[in-house]
Coordinates of C-alpha atoms and ligand atoms in Angstrom, one line a residue:
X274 CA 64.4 41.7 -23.8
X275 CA 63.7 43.7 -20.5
X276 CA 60.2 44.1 -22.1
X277 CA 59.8 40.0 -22.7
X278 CA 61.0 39.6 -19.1
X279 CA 58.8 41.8 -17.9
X280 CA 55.5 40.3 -19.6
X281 CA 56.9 36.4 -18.6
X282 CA 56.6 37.9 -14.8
X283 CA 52.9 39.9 -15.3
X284 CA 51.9 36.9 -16.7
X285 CA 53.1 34.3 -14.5
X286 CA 51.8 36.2 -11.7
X287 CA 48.6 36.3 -13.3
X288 CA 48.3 32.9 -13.8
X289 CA 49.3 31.6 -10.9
X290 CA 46.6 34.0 -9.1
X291 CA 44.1 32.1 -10.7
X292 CA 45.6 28.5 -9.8
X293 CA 43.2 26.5 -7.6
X294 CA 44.6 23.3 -6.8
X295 CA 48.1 22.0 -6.6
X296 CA 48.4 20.4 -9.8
X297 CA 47.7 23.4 -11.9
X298 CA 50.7 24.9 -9.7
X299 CA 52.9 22.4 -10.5
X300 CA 52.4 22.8 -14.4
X301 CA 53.1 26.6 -14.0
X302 CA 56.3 26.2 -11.8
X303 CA 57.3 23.7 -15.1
X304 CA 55.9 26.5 -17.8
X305 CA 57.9 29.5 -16.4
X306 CA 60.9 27.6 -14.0
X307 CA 61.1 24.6 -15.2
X308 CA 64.2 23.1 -17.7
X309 CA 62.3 24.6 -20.7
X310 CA 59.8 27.3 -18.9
X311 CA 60.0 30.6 -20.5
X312 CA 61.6 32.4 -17.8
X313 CA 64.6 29.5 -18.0
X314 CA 65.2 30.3 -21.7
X315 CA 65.4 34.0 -20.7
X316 CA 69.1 33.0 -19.0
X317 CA 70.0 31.1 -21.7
X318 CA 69.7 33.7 -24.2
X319 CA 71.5 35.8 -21.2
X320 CA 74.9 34.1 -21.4
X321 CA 74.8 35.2 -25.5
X322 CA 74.7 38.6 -25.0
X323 CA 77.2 40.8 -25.2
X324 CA 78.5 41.7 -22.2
X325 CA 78.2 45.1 -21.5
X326 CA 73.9 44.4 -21.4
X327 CA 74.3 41.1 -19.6
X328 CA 73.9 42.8 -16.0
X329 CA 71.2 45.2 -16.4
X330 CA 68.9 42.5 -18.2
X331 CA 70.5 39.3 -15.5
X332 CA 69.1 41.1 -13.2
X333 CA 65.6 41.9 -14.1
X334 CA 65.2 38.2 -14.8
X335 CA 66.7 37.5 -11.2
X336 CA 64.1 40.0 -9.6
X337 CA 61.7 38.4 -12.2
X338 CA 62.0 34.9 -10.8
X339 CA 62.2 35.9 -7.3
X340 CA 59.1 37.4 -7.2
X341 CA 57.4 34.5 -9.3
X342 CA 59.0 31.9 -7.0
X343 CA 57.6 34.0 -3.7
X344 CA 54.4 33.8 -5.5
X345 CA 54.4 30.0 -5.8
X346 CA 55.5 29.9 -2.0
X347 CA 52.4 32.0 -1.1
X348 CA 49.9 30.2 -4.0
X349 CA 51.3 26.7 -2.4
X350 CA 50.7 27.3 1.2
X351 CA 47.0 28.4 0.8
X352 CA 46.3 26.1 -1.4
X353 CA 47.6 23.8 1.1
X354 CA 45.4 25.2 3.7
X355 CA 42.3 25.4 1.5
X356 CA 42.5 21.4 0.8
X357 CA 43.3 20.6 4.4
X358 CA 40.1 22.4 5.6
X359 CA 38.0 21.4 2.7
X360 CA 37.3 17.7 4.5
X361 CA 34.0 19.1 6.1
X362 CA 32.8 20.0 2.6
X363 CA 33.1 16.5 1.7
X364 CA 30.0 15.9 3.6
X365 CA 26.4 17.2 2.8
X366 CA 25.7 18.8 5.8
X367 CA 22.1 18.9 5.1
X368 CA 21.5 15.0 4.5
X369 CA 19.5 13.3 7.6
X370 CA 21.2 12.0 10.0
X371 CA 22.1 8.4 9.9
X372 CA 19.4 6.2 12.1
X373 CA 21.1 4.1 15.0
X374 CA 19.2 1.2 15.4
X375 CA 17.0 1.3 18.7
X376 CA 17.0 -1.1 20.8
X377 CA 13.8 -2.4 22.7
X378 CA 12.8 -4.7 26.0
X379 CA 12.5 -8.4 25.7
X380 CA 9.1 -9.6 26.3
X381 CA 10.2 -11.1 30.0
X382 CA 11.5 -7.7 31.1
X383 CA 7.8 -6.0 29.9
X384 CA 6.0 -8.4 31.5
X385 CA 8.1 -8.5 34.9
X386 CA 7.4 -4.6 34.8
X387 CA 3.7 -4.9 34.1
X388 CA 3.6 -7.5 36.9
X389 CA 5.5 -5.3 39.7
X390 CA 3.6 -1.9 38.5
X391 CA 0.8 -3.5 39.6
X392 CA 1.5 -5.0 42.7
X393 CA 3.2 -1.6 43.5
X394 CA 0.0 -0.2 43.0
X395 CA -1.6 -2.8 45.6
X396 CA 1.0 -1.3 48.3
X397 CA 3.8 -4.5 47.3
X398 CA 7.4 -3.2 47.8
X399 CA 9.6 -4.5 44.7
X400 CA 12.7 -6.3 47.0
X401 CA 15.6 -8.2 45.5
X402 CA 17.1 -11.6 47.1
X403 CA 19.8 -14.0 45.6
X404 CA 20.1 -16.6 42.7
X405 CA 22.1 -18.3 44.7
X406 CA 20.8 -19.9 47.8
X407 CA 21.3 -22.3 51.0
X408 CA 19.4 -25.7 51.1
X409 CA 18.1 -24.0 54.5
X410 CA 16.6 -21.3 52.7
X411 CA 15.3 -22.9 49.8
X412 CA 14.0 -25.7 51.8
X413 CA 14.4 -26.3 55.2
X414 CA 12.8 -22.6 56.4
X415 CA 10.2 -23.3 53.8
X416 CA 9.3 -26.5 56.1
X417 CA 10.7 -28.6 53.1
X418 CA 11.9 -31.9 54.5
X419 CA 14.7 -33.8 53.7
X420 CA 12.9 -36.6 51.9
X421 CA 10.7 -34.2 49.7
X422 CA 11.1 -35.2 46.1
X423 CA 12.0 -31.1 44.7
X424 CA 15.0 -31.7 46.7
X425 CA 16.1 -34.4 44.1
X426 CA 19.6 -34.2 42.6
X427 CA 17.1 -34.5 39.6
X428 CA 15.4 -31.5 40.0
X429 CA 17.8 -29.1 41.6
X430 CA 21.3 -27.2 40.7
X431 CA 24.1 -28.2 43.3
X432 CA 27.2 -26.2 43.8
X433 CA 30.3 -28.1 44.4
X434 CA 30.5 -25.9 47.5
X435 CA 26.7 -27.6 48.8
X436 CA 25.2 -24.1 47.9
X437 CA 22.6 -24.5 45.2
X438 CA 20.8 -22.5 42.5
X439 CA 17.0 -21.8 43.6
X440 CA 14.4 -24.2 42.4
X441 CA 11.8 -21.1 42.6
X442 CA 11.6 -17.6 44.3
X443 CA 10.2 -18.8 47.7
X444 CA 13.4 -18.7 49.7
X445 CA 12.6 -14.5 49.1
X446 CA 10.1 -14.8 52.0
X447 CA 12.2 -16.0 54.1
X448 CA 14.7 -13.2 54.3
X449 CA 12.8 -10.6 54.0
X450 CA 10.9 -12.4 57.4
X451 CA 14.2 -12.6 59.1
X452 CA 15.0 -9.0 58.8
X453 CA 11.4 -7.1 58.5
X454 CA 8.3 -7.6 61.2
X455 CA 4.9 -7.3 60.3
X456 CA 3.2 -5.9 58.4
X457 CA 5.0 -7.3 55.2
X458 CA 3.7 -6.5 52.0
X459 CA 6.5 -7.4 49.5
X460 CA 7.0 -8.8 45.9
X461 CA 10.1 -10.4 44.1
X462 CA 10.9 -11.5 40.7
X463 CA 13.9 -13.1 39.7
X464 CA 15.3 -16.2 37.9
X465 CA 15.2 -19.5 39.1
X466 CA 16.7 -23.3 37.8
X467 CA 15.4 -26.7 37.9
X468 CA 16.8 -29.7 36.1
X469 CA 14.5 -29.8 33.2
X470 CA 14.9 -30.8 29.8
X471 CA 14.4 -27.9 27.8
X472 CA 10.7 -28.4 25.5
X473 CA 7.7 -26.3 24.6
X474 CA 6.9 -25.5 28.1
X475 CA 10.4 -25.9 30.9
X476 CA 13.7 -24.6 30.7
X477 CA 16.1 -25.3 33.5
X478 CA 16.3 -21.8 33.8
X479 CA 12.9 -19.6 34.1
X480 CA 11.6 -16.6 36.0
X481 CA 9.2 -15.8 38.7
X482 CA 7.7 -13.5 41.1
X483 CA 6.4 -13.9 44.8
X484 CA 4.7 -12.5 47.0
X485 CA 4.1 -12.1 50.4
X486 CA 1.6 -10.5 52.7
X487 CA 1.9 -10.9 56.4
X488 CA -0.4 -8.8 59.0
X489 CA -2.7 -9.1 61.8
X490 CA -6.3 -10.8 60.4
X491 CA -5.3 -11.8 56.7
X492 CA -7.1 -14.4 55.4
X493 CA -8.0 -16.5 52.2
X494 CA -10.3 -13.2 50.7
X495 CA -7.5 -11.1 51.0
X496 CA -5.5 -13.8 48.7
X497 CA -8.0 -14.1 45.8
X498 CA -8.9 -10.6 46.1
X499 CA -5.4 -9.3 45.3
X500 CA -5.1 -12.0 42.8
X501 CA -8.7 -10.9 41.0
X502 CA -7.6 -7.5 41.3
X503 CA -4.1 -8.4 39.7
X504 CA -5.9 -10.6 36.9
X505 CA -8.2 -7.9 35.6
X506 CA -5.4 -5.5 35.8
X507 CA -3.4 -7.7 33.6
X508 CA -5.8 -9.2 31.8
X509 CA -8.5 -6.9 31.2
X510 CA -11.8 -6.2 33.6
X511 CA -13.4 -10.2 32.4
X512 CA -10.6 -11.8 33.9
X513 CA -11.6 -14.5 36.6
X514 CA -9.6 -16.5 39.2
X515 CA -10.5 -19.8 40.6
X516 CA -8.7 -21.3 43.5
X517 CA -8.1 -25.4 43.7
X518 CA -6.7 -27.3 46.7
X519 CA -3.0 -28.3 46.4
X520 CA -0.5 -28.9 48.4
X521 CA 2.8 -26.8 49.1
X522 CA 5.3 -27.3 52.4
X523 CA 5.2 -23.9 53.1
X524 CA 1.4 -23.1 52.7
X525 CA -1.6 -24.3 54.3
X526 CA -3.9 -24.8 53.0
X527 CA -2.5 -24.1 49.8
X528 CA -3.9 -23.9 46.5
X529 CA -3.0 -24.0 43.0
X530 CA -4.8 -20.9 41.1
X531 CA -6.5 -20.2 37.4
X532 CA -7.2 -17.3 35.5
X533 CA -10.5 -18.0 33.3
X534 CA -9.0 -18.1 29.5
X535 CA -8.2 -15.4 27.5
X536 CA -9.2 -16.3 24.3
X537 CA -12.4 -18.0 24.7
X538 CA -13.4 -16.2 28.5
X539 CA -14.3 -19.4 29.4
X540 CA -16.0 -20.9 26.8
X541 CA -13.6 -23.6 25.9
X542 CA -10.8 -23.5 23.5
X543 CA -7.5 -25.0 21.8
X544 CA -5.6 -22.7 24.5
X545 CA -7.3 -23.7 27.8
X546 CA -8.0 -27.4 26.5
X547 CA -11.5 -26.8 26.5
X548 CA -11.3 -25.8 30.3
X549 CA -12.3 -22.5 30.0
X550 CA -9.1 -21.8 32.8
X551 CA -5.9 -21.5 32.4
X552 CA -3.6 -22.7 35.4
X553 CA -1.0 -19.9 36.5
X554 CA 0.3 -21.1 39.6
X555 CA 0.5 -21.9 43.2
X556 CA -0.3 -20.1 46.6
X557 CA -1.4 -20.5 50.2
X558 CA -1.9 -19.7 53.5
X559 CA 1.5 -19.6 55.3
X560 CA 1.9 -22.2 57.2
X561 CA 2.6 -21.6 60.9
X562 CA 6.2 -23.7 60.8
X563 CA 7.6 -20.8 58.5
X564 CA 6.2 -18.4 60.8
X565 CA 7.9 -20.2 63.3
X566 CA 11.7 -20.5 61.7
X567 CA 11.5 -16.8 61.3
X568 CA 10.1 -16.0 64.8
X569 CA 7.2 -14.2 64.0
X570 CA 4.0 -15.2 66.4
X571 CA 1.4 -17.8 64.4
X572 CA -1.5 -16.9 66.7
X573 CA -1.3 -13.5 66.4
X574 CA -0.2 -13.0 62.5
X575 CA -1.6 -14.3 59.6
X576 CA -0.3 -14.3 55.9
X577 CA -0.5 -15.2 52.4
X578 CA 1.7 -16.3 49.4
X579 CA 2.1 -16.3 46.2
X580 CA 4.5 -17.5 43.0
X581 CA 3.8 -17.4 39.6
X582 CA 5.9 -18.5 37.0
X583 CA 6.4 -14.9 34.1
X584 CA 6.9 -17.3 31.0
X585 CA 3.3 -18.4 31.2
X586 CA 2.0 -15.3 32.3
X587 CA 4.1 -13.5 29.4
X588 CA 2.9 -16.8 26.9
X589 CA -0.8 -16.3 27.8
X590 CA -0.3 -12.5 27.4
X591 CA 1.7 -12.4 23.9
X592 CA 0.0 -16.1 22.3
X593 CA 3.5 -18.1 22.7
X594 CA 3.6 -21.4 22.4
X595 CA 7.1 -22.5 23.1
X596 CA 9.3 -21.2 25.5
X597 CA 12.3 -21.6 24.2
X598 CA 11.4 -18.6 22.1
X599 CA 12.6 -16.5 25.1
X600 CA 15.9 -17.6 25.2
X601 CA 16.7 -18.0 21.6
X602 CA 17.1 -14.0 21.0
X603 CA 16.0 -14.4 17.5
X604 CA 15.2 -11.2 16.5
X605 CA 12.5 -11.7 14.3
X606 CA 10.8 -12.9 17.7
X607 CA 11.9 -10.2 20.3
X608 CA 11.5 -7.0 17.6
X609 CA 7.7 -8.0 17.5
X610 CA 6.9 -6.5 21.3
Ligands
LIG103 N1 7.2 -21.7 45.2 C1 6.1 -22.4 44.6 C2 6.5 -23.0 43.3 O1 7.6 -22.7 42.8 C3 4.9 -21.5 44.3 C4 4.4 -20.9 45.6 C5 4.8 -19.7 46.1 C6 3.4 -21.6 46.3 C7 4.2 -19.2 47.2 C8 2.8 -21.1 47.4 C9 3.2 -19.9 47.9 O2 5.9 -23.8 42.7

């Protein structure tokens, strides 16, 4: 009987060396302790003996289950601690790791960049003004009179609070003007809104830059030259720019300007109507009554300006033909620059 009790330990201890997870432990607690388990049937057949052996062999099977039960305790708790700390392996550490979709700069903001990089490289300082603007600054310092059409409810944002949105980026000028004396050499981009019905080519909101030189002895030359300069740069070294007479308030004379087309150079195509030029925007002298709001001296300084809108340069650039594209955020369209 000692003998029996003796092997039901060695082998219990055995086994339960060997377990590896919790369920196996579980089983063996049952096989040895449980209501039939080996070592259970041990004290049953205890209580039949006669009485004289009872103590000797109670108590080898007492030590006998005390010293399974503390193996148990010790087989349970690293078990527990092997499964807790087995998440990591879970993973493959040695699998790739997972790609974050990257995300990329819509064609506007590459273009804008382009634009200013070159004009920095003219000498232009990149400066910042508001979205947000005064009638005097949008108009009235841009010798804009009351009765000109752009001030239309039709054409321009009101604020409740007789502030308005900026019909384009001129109003720029003007502050820097105010706060800078010559020389000025600066360039702006930004967003500007017109009541427009949104189609192929306006939005009522759109985007463009301006510029402004103001020195001593600047004159018309300077203008195209820096435009030239800035339409090869964009465009490639072909790239040609014709001036036309136009009219603005706050130029004069004033001129609307072309870049010769970059698909045919000039030859005539579906792009440039068969013009061989593609309009890009307007420009000008500025005219001494700005000058004058601003108190700077008309006789003795001299400037030019320009705006351009960076939807058509960015359409002519990329081959877009409808401008709502920018605004839709479709990515089909903006993943392709
Ligand atoms: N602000 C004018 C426009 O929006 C463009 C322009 C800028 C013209 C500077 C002359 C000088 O059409």
């Amino acid at each position: 009987m000692l003998e029996e009790i003796e092997s039901i330990k060695v082998s219990a201890i055995k086994e339960l060396q060997a377990c590896s997870d919790s369920r196996r432990l579980a089983e063996l607690k049952s096989k040895y302790l449980g209501r039939k388990g080996q070592l259970t049937r041990m004290f049953r057949a205890i209580a039949d003996m006669p009485a004289e052996q009872r103590p000797i062999v109670g108590k080898a099977a007492g030590e006998a289950k005390k010293a399974i039960l503390e193996k148990i305790k010790e087989v349970s708790s690293d078990l527990e601690t092997r499964e807790a700390g087995r998440t990591p392996a879970f993973f493959d550490v040695t699998l790739p790791g997972r790609k974050l979709p990257l995300g990329r700069k819509h064609p506007l903001t590459l273009v804008t960049e382009e634009i200013i990089y070159i004009f920095h490289g003219m000498g232009f300082s990149l400066v910042d003004g508001p979205e947000v603007e005064t009638e005097y600054y949008n108009f009235d310092a841009l010798n804009t009179p009351a009765d000109h059409p752009s001030r239309d409810i039709q054409d321009t944002f009101y604020l409740e609070n007789g502030q308005l949105l900026r019909t384009h980026t001129s109003p720029v000028q003007i502050r820097v003007m105010e706060k800078q004396r010559p020389p000025v050499r600066i360039i702006h981009a930004g967003r500007c809104y017109r009541r427009d019905t949104p189609d192929a080519t306006h939005s009522p909101n759109f985007h463009q830059v301006e510029g402004l030189y103001v020195d001593t002895d600047v004159t018309m030359a300077d203008l195209k030259g820096v435009l030239t300069t800035f339409a090869r740069q964009l465009l490639g070294r072909g790239a040609k720019v014709r001036l036309r007479p136009h009219f603005f308030p706050f130029t004069e004379p004033s001129v609307e300007y072309d870049f010769s087309c970059v698909v045919c150079e000039g030859k005539g195509c579906k792009l440039c109507e068969g013009t061989g030029w593609l309009e890009i925007a307007g420009a000008g002298m500025v005219d001494p009554n700005v000058f004058e709001k601003v108190g700077y001296d008309a006789e003795r300084y001299s400037g030019f300006a320009f705006g351009m809108g960076i939807e058509r340069i960015a359409m002519i650039k990329y081959g877009i033909d409808d401008v709502r594209l920018f605004y839709e955020n479709d990515l089909r369209f903006v993943e392709q620059f």
